[in-house]
PDB file of C-alpha atoms in Angstrom:
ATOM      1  CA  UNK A 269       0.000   0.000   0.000  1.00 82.00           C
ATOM      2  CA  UNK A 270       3.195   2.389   0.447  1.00 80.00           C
ATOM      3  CA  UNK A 271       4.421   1.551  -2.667  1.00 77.00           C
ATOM      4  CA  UNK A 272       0.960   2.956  -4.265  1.00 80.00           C
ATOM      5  CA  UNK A 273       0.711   5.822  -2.303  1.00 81.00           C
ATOM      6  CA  UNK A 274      -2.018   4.547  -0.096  1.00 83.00           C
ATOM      7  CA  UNK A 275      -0.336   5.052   3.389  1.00 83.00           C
ATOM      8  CA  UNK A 276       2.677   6.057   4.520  1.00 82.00           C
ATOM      9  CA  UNK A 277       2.839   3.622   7.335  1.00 81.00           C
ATOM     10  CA  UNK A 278       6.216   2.074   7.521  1.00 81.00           C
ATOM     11  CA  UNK A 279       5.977  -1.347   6.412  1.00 82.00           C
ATOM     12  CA  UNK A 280       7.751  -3.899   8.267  1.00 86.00           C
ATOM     13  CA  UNK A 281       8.216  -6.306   5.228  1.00 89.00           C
ATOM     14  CA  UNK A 282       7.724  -7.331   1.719  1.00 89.00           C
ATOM     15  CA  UNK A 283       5.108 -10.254   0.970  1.00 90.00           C
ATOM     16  CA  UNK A 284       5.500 -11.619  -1.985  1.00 93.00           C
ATOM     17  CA  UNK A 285       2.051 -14.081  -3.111  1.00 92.00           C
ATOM     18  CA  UNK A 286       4.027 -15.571  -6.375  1.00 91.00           C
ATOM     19  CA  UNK A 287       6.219 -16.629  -7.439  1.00 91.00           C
ATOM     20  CA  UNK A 288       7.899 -18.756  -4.292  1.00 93.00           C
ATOM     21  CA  UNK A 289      11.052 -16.727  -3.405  1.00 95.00           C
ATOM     22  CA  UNK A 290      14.055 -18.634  -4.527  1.00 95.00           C
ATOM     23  CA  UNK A 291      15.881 -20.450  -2.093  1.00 96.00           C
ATOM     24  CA  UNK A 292      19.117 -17.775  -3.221  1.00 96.00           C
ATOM     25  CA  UNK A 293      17.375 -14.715  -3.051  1.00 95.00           C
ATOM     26  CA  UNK A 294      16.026 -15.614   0.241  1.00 96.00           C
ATOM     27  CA  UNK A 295      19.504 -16.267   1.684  1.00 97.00           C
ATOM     28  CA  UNK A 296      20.558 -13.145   0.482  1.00 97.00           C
ATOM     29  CA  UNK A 297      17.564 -11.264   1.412  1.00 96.00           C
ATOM     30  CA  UNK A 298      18.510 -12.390   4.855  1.00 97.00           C
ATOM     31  CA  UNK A 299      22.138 -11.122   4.806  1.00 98.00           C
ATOM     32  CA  UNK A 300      20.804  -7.864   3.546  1.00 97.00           C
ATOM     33  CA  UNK A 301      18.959  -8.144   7.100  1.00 97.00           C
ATOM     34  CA  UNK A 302      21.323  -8.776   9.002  1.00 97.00           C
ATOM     35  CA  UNK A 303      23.258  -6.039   7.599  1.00 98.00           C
ATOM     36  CA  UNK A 304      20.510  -3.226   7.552  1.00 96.00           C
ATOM     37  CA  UNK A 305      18.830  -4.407  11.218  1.00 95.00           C
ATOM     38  CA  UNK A 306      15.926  -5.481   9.731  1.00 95.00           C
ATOM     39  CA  UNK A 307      13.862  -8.759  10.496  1.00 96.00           C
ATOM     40  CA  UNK A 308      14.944 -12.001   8.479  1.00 96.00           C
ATOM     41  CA  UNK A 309      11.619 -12.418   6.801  1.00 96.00           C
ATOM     42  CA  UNK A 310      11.116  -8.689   5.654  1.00 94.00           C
ATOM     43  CA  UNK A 311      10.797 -10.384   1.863  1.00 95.00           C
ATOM     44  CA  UNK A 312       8.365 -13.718   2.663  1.00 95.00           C
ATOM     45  CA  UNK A 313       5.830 -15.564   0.629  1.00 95.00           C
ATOM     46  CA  UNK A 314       3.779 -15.374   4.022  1.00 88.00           C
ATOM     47  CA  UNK A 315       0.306 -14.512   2.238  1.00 86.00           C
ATOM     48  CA  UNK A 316       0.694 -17.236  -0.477  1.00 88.00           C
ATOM     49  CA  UNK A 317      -2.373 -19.138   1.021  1.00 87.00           C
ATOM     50  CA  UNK A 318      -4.153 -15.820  -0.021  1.00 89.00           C
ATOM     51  CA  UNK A 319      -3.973 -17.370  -3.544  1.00 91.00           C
ATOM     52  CA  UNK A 320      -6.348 -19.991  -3.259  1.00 89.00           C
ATOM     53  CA  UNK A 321      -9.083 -17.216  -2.141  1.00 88.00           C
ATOM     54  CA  UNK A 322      -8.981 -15.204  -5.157  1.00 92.00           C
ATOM     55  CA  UNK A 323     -10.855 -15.637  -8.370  1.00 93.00           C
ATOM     56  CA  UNK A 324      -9.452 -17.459 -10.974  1.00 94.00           C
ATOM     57  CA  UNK A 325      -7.471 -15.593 -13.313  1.00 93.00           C
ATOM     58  CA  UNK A 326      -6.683 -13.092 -10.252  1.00 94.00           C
ATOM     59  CA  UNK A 327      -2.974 -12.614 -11.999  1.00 94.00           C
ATOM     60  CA  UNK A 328      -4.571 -11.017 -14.966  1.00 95.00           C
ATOM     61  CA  UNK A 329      -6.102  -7.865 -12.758  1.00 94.00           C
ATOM     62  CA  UNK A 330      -2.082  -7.298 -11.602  1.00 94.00           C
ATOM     63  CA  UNK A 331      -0.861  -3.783 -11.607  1.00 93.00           C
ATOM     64  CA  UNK A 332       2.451  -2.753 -12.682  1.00 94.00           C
ATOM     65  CA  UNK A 333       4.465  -1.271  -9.761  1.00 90.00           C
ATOM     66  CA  UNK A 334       7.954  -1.092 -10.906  1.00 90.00           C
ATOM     67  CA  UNK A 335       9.886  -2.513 -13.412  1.00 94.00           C
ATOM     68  CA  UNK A 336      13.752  -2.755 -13.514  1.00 95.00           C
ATOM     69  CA  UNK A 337      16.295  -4.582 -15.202  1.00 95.00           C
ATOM     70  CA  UNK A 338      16.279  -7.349 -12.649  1.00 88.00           C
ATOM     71  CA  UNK A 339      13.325  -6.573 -10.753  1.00 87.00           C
ATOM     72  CA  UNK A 340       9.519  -6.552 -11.560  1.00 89.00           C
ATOM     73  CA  UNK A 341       7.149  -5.495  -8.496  1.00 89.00           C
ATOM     74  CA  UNK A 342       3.353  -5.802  -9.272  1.00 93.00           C
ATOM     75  CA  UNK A 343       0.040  -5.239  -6.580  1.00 91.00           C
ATOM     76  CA  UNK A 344      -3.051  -7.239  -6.816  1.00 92.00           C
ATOM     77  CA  UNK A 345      -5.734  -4.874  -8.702  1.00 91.00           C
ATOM     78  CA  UNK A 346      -8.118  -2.735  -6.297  1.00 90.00           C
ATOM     79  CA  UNK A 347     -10.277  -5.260  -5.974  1.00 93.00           C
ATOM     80  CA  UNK A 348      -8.603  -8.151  -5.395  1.00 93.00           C
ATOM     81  CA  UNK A 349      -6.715  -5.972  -2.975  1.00 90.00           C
ATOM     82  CA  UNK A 350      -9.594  -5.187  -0.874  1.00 92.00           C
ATOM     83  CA  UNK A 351     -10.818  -8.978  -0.893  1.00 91.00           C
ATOM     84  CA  UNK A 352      -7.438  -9.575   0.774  1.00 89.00           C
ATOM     85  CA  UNK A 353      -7.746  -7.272   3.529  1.00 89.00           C
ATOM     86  CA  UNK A 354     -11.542  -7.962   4.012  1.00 89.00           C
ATOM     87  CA  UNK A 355     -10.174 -11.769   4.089  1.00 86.00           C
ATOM     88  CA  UNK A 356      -7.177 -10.413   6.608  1.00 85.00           C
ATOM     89  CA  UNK A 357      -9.964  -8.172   8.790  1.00 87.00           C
ATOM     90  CA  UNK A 358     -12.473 -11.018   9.099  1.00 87.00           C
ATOM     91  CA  UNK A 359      -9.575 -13.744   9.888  1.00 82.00           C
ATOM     92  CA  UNK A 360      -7.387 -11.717  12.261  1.00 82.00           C
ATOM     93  CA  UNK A 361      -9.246  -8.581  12.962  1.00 79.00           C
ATOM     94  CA  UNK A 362      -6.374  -6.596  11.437  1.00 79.00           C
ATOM     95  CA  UNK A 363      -6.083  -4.609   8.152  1.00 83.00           C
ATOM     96  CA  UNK A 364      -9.393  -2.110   9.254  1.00 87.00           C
ATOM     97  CA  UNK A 365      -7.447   0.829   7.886  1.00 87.00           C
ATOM     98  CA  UNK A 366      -5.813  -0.736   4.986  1.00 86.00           C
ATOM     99  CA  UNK A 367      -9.457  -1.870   3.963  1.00 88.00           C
ATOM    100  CA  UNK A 368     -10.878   1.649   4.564  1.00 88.00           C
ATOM    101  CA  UNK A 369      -7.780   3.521   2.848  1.00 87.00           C
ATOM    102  CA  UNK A 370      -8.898   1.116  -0.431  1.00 89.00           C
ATOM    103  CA  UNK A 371     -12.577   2.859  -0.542  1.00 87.00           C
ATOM    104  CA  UNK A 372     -14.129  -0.582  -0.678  1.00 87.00           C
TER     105      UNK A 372
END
């Protein structure tokens, strides 16, 4: 959401839904940790089980965040966004603001 302007909460990591971080990438996303102070799984694939709640052809509705040389960063679209924090609010009772920020 800080990455689309939505908040400007500091995030305390990146979740990444798919593809399944790399066994490399996530050993050196954890060195970069170690070296910056931040926590080992700031880059996860924590909200993968998200996936099987979304519509089929969810990937299709992606929006383009960035795109480097080595490095592609997309978001869910809006409204597969806000079924992911409704589905975070009604599981955990977090994500309230997140979901109202989205103007569900």
């Amino acid at each position: 959401m800080q990455l689309m302007g939505l908040t400007d909460r500091v995030t305390k990591d990146c979740d990444v839904l798919s593809p399944q971080i790399p066994s490399a990438l996530k050993l050196a996303s954890q060195a970069f940790a170690d070296a910056h102070g931040l926590s080992r799984e700031w880059l996860n694939n924590g909200p993968e089980s998200l996936i099987r709640d979304l519509p089929p052809g969810w990937e299709s509705s992606l929006l383009p965040l960035y795109r480097g040389v080595h490095l592609k960063l997309s978001t869910l679209g809006r409204l597969d966004f806000i079924r992911s924090k409704l589905f975070a609010f009604v599981d955990r009772g977090i994500d309230l603001q997140d979901l109202l920020q989205l103007k569900p």
